[in-house]
XYZ file of C-alpha atoms in Angstrom:
421
model
C 34.602 -3.032 41.368
C 33.982 -4.469 44.840
C 30.512 -2.655 44.856
C 29.584 -3.558 41.643
C 29.750 -7.228 42.984
C 28.577 -6.161 46.380
C 25.048 -5.297 44.302
C 24.950 -7.987 41.935
C 25.385 -10.092 45.179
C 22.190 -8.626 46.930
C 20.273 -8.510 43.502
C 20.615 -12.381 43.592
C 20.085 -12.997 46.866
C 16.486 -11.393 46.833
C 15.421 -11.953 43.054
C 12.519 -14.180 43.751
C 12.627 -17.556 42.004
C 10.718 -18.413 38.886
C 7.395 -19.718 39.415
C 7.449 -23.923 39.246
C 4.561 -26.907 38.369
C 3.011 -27.859 40.904
C 3.563 -31.614 42.639
C 0.854 -31.923 44.392
C 2.182 -35.900 45.421
C 4.712 -34.191 47.210
C 3.235 -31.643 48.727
C 0.809 -33.641 50.541
C 3.263 -36.534 51.780
C 4.129 -35.262 54.778
C 0.771 -34.849 56.317
C -0.585 -38.748 57.093
C -3.818 -37.241 57.708
C -4.184 -36.449 53.996
C -3.336 -39.746 52.806
C -6.355 -41.216 51.435
C -7.021 -37.864 49.419
C -3.608 -37.965 48.113
C -4.028 -41.607 46.593
C -7.768 -40.489 44.991
C -5.882 -37.881 43.487
C -2.521 -40.611 42.420
C -5.201 -42.971 41.102
C -6.920 -40.166 39.186
C -5.841 -38.110 35.740
C -6.434 -35.341 37.928
C -2.525 -35.535 39.155
C -1.333 -35.571 35.733
C -3.747 -32.315 34.695
C -2.129 -30.712 37.768
C 1.717 -31.330 36.464
C 1.383 -28.209 34.359
C -0.442 -25.705 36.332
C 0.730 -23.037 39.185
C -1.219 -20.641 41.055
C -3.829 -22.883 42.845
C -5.759 -23.613 46.012
C -6.340 -27.188 46.680
C -9.370 -28.404 49.239
C -7.940 -31.859 50.422
C -10.494 -33.777 52.344
C -8.829 -35.305 55.588
C -9.188 -39.419 55.376
C -11.341 -39.145 58.774
C -14.241 -37.309 57.034
C -13.499 -39.424 53.775
C -16.492 -41.514 52.685
C -15.545 -45.288 52.609
C -16.424 -45.575 48.934
C -15.838 -42.415 47.462
C -16.218 -44.035 44.246
C -20.045 -45.399 45.107
C -20.223 -41.242 47.090
C -19.708 -39.564 43.459
C -22.051 -41.747 41.790
C -24.853 -41.857 43.830
C -24.577 -38.227 43.586
C -24.792 -38.450 39.775
C -21.242 -37.519 39.044
C -17.827 -39.072 37.858
C -14.978 -39.228 40.422
C -12.423 -37.627 38.744
C -14.917 -34.728 38.443
C -15.182 -34.512 41.878
C -11.246 -34.421 42.624
C -11.540 -31.599 39.815
C -13.909 -29.832 41.545
C -11.754 -29.416 44.671
C -8.690 -27.604 42.792
C -9.393 -24.015 42.321
C -7.589 -22.350 39.769
C -5.999 -19.468 41.971
C -3.999 -18.775 44.765
C -5.899 -18.291 48.352
C -4.389 -17.677 51.636
C -5.818 -18.064 54.962
C -5.311 -13.955 54.776
C -7.054 -14.147 51.539
C -9.769 -16.318 52.915
C -10.887 -13.848 55.990
C -10.853 -10.560 53.546
C -13.448 -12.177 51.444
C -17.271 -10.206 51.620
C -19.703 -11.393 53.014
C -21.563 -12.315 50.074
C -18.248 -14.671 49.316
C -16.271 -14.758 45.809
C -16.905 -17.356 42.889
C -13.549 -19.258 42.043
C -13.718 -21.151 39.093
C -12.613 -24.983 39.453
C -10.578 -27.682 37.230
C -13.588 -29.151 36.586
C -14.604 -26.173 34.666
C -11.846 -26.874 32.179
C -13.430 -29.833 31.171
C -16.333 -28.180 29.416
C -18.795 -30.011 31.245
C -20.011 -27.813 34.154
C -23.821 -26.180 32.806
C -23.422 -22.423 33.149
C -20.942 -21.452 36.098
C -21.450 -24.912 37.754
C -18.172 -25.878 37.625
C -16.954 -23.016 40.085
C -17.455 -22.644 43.566
C -18.146 -20.013 46.292
C -16.074 -19.198 48.973
C -17.515 -17.621 51.747
C -15.843 -16.334 54.737
C -17.554 -18.027 58.213
C -17.428 -17.387 62.427
C -14.628 -17.977 64.800
C -14.962 -21.717 64.386
C -13.920 -22.071 60.762
C -11.998 -19.943 58.143
C -15.177 -20.518 55.749
C -17.688 -22.518 53.891
C -16.923 -23.910 49.888
C -20.534 -24.479 48.354
C -21.904 -25.032 44.904
C -23.549 -21.910 43.486
C -26.664 -24.281 42.336
C -29.624 -22.141 43.215
C -31.261 -25.349 44.787
C -29.959 -26.902 47.340
C -26.104 -28.163 46.264
C -23.506 -29.509 48.567
C -20.796 -27.762 50.814
C -18.043 -28.417 52.779
C -16.637 -26.316 56.477
C -12.793 -25.052 55.627
C -11.316 -26.702 58.670
C -8.390 -25.018 57.900
C -4.992 -24.605 56.130
C -2.446 -27.033 56.099
C 0.324 -25.894 54.040
C 1.426 -23.413 51.441
C 3.769 -22.714 48.825
C 3.301 -18.643 48.264
C 1.606 -17.903 45.079
C 1.846 -21.496 43.550
C -0.327 -23.743 45.890
C -2.332 -23.454 48.988
C -3.717 -26.514 50.844
C -7.105 -26.058 52.713
C -8.268 -28.991 54.699
C -12.298 -29.464 54.058
C -15.230 -30.867 55.901
C -15.968 -33.278 53.267
C -16.098 -34.529 49.165
C -18.278 -30.972 47.425
C -20.229 -32.900 44.391
C -20.300 -30.019 41.895
C -24.501 -29.417 40.467
C -25.517 -30.113 37.426
C -23.058 -32.944 35.900
C -23.856 -34.289 32.542
C -24.123 -37.997 33.059
C -23.475 -38.390 29.175
C -20.098 -36.476 29.009
C -17.169 -38.195 29.082
C -13.370 -37.757 29.235
C -12.843 -39.336 26.417
C -15.166 -37.087 23.671
C -12.979 -34.180 23.720
C -15.013 -30.918 21.862
C -13.383 -30.455 18.934
C -15.298 -26.879 17.948
C -13.476 -23.551 18.805
C -15.001 -22.267 22.016
C -17.602 -19.626 21.791
C -16.074 -16.859 23.659
C -19.785 -15.104 23.697
C -21.925 -17.915 24.889
C -19.226 -18.588 27.596
C -19.566 -15.224 29.069
C -23.435 -15.427 28.741
C -23.231 -18.744 30.850
C -20.639 -16.850 33.537
C -23.405 -14.096 34.293
C -22.383 -10.371 34.635
C -21.196 -9.933 31.395
C -23.860 -9.116 29.429
C -22.356 -5.738 27.599
C -19.188 -7.437 26.973
C -21.443 -10.471 24.738
C -23.668 -8.140 23.343
C -20.384 -5.546 21.979
C -18.511 -9.002 20.644
C -21.514 -10.269 19.414
C -22.264 -7.010 17.259
C -18.991 -6.658 16.104
C -18.244 -9.876 14.486
C -15.087 -9.960 16.366
C -15.936 -13.064 18.777
C -15.634 -15.039 15.315
C -11.768 -13.728 14.728
C -11.394 -14.894 18.316
C -12.607 -18.780 17.426
C -10.548 -18.207 14.309
C -7.225 -17.213 16.777
C -7.956 -19.890 18.934
C -5.999 -22.233 16.713
C -1.707 -22.402 17.105
C -1.148 -20.595 20.323
C -4.277 -20.322 21.898
C -5.913 -16.838 23.260
C -6.458 -15.200 26.282
C -9.077 -12.476 27.098
C -9.522 -9.921 29.522
C -13.355 -9.539 29.790
C -14.853 -6.188 31.754
C -17.846 -7.058 34.082
C -21.064 -5.182 33.580
C -19.650 -2.852 36.319
C -16.655 -1.980 34.831
C -18.309 -0.756 32.217
C -20.770 1.339 33.937
C -17.914 2.954 35.471
C -16.496 4.173 32.489
C -16.397 8.200 32.502
C -19.291 9.882 30.514
C -16.283 11.792 28.762
C -14.977 8.721 26.981
C -17.451 8.159 24.810
C -16.866 4.466 24.672
C -19.972 3.362 23.342
C -20.517 6.357 20.965
C -17.283 5.039 18.856
C -17.055 3.872 15.333
C -17.655 0.266 14.934
C -13.837 -0.211 13.488
C -12.994 2.001 16.360
C -15.060 -0.133 18.860
C -13.891 -3.328 17.278
C -10.125 -2.074 17.806
C -11.058 -1.768 21.671
C -12.378 -5.242 21.681
C -9.022 -6.921 19.965
C -7.080 -5.109 22.710
C -8.293 -7.123 25.290
C -6.823 -10.217 24.051
C -3.617 -11.960 23.913
C -2.928 -14.135 20.979
C -1.422 -16.700 23.238
C -2.758 -19.353 25.743
C -1.816 -18.023 29.178
C -3.201 -19.640 32.758
C -3.650 -17.348 35.373
C -0.252 -18.868 37.146
C 1.716 -18.227 33.710
C 0.306 -14.479 34.053
C 1.396 -14.585 37.565
C 5.727 -15.436 36.320
C 4.838 -13.502 32.642
C 8.536 -13.149 31.692
C 8.065 -10.069 29.384
C 5.365 -7.878 31.059
C 5.076 -5.506 27.514
C 2.677 -8.005 25.772
C 0.928 -7.631 22.395
C -2.708 -7.285 21.568
C -4.468 -8.464 18.779
C -5.406 -4.980 17.747
C -1.448 -4.372 17.539
C -1.980 -7.067 14.774
C -4.055 -4.853 12.873
C -2.015 -1.473 13.869
C 0.538 0.422 11.077
C 3.635 -0.235 13.037
C 4.685 -2.067 15.985
C 4.934 -1.597 19.615
C 1.034 -0.265 19.475
C -2.051 -0.994 21.582
C -0.002 -3.074 24.201
C -0.892 -4.059 27.760
C 1.889 -3.880 30.821
C 0.811 -6.805 33.094
C 2.457 -7.578 36.235
C 2.032 -9.089 39.593
C 1.190 -6.684 42.245
C -0.403 -7.233 46.115
C -1.100 -10.830 45.160
C -2.826 -9.751 41.951
C -2.160 -9.528 38.457
C -2.100 -5.632 37.374
C -2.852 -4.787 33.529
C -1.532 -1.249 32.867
C -2.946 0.003 29.573
C -1.343 3.426 30.190
C -4.581 5.261 30.749
C -6.381 2.353 32.727
C -5.019 0.488 35.586
C -7.250 -2.934 36.150
C -7.297 -6.336 38.158
C -7.765 -9.461 37.265
C -10.641 -10.179 39.361
C -11.455 -13.809 38.683
C -10.854 -17.328 36.239
C -14.344 -17.066 34.038
C -13.020 -19.980 31.728
C -9.869 -21.969 31.540
C -9.438 -24.998 29.031
C -6.753 -24.879 26.369
C -6.149 -23.159 24.234
C -8.725 -20.719 25.435
C -8.392 -18.246 29.008
C -11.015 -15.902 29.724
C -10.416 -13.570 33.444
C -12.625 -10.727 34.316
C -10.934 -7.380 34.750
C -11.903 -4.733 37.088
C -11.835 -2.218 34.429
C -12.477 -1.480 30.897
C -9.146 -1.757 28.866
C -8.591 1.546 26.761
C -6.049 1.960 24.795
C -3.677 4.840 25.180
C -3.080 5.492 21.452
C -7.323 5.934 21.652
C -8.088 7.575 24.940
C -6.180 10.592 26.008
C -6.682 12.117 29.310
C -6.926 15.706 30.036
C -6.011 16.772 33.235
C -6.901 15.925 36.914
C -10.815 15.403 36.034
C -12.455 12.227 34.537
C -13.288 13.730 30.701
C -11.077 11.988 28.001
C -10.239 13.081 24.606
C -11.207 10.566 22.279
C -8.103 10.854 19.691
C -9.189 7.577 17.275
C -12.912 8.821 16.913
C -12.079 12.280 15.805
C -9.224 10.911 13.334
C -10.820 9.389 10.151
C -9.487 5.852 9.393
C -6.643 5.497 6.726
C -8.662 4.498 3.527
C -6.339 1.282 2.965
C -7.941 -0.095 6.437
C -11.347 0.387 8.056
C -9.721 -0.637 11.701
C -6.350 1.221 11.189
C -4.937 2.907 14.156
C -3.713 6.646 13.972
C 0.206 6.956 13.223
C 2.297 7.169 16.615
C 4.775 9.572 17.755
C 8.225 9.153 16.915
C 9.256 8.769 20.297
C 6.829 6.151 21.522
C 8.727 2.984 22.292
C 8.557 0.185 19.438
C 8.388 -3.092 21.682
C 8.640 -6.427 19.444
C 5.192 -7.883 18.609
C 6.061 -11.642 19.245
C 4.650 -13.056 22.245
C 7.074 -14.573 24.523
C 6.131 -18.534 25.188
C 3.638 -18.689 28.119
C 5.612 -19.367 31.491
C 4.990 -21.536 33.875
C 4.351 -24.946 32.194
C 6.882 -27.390 33.303
C 6.737 -30.398 33.907
C 9.642 -30.959 36.524
C 8.055 -31.685 40.275
C 7.445 -28.640 42.625
C 10.239 -30.243 45.020
C 12.850 -30.800 42.736
C 12.462 -26.858 40.915
C 12.648 -25.036 43.893
C 15.385 -26.966 45.412
C 17.444 -27.035 42.021
C 16.606 -23.081 41.670
C 17.841 -22.290 45.721
C 20.618 -24.675 45.140
C 22.148 -22.655 41.855
C 21.230 -19.449 43.525
C 23.524 -20.099 46.699
C 26.316 -21.230 44.791
C 26.765 -17.984 42.842
C 26.657 -16.101 46.003
C 29.079 -18.046 47.201
C 31.287 -17.344 44.605
C 31.049 -13.662 43.557
C 31.608 -13.552 47.669
C 34.643 -15.516 47.140
C 36.120 -13.241 44.156
C 35.277 -9.889 46.348
C 37.089 -11.486 48.896
C 40.128 -12.224 46.631
C 40.038 -8.890 44.328
C 42.317 -6.241 45.669
C 41.302 -3.439 47.090
C 40.549 -0.184 44.743
């Protein structure tokens, strides 16, 4: 009995606390040199928009580097101040070590401004590049013409995997701002996934397949309700698919199954995926399957990234392409091939395509083959996306730590009171 309780105590001591929502005001409060930037956030809609998000990087401008009138500065550039502030919120957690590991070409990171729908193409993102010894890096607009940029002066603070704050040398203004757009004019039309991919660049194969298959129209219908999360392979990912997989030679109905396999029927921002409660998630292809538990994705956090395992392919999320409730679109490093259709043969790269060789049942053109009796059958319902809390980061973290310490103390007390076995 003592041994079992000891193990339980150790598990509680090392079990990671759940990700909490971001309270930026509380995080910036101990830094008086950022008080002006903190006030700008608090007086704008941006602070409320951050309340339900996690896994972010904030580019904060020190008071000495802020313009005398930030609103006039933004207006002179043809932008709205709230959108300028949104442009300083990156929808991805980046640590100083991550910054130093960036390739010479840099990394394109989506910002909160992209979620407004007012950014042209990928101009709602920033290009983050590593720099010389005098600074950690440079953040600039990806616009091909001269654009706003700022130097990363250094890290300020961080809440691991939840919020990272860097000081930058000045306000960065998004390019291609639509002056006619307004916060008070939300778009009622469903998100056109194919258009999003065309604007984001590097997803030509995926966009063509979606348009040719007609599956994109299904996605638009599924955006209502719980929303959708789409994992989109890059053109490089499609190019790296082994020839033996014969993906492009699949019949149209089987190709549609593969496309549906890249979609979760619920809206998951990046922070929610990083702290997902149930790692085994059904896809839209699961809903078309003859039995439950087929065509699922195993989603976990690994080495600071979100990893996706299909049973045949292991991929990672490389960047956020689009994130505007109820739709999230993420780039992935590999084409997600379902194990129900692709079975690897031995140690080589060849693959036997099970689904393509087996004609579909007469009752449904897109029905996958029957599963083995031994196949595991998890529930088909999606768990509610975690991480969308309204409590502050400081309160949530403090409460979780207090409860955890009390539990450990009580268990140790019980262990001492028990008679030896």
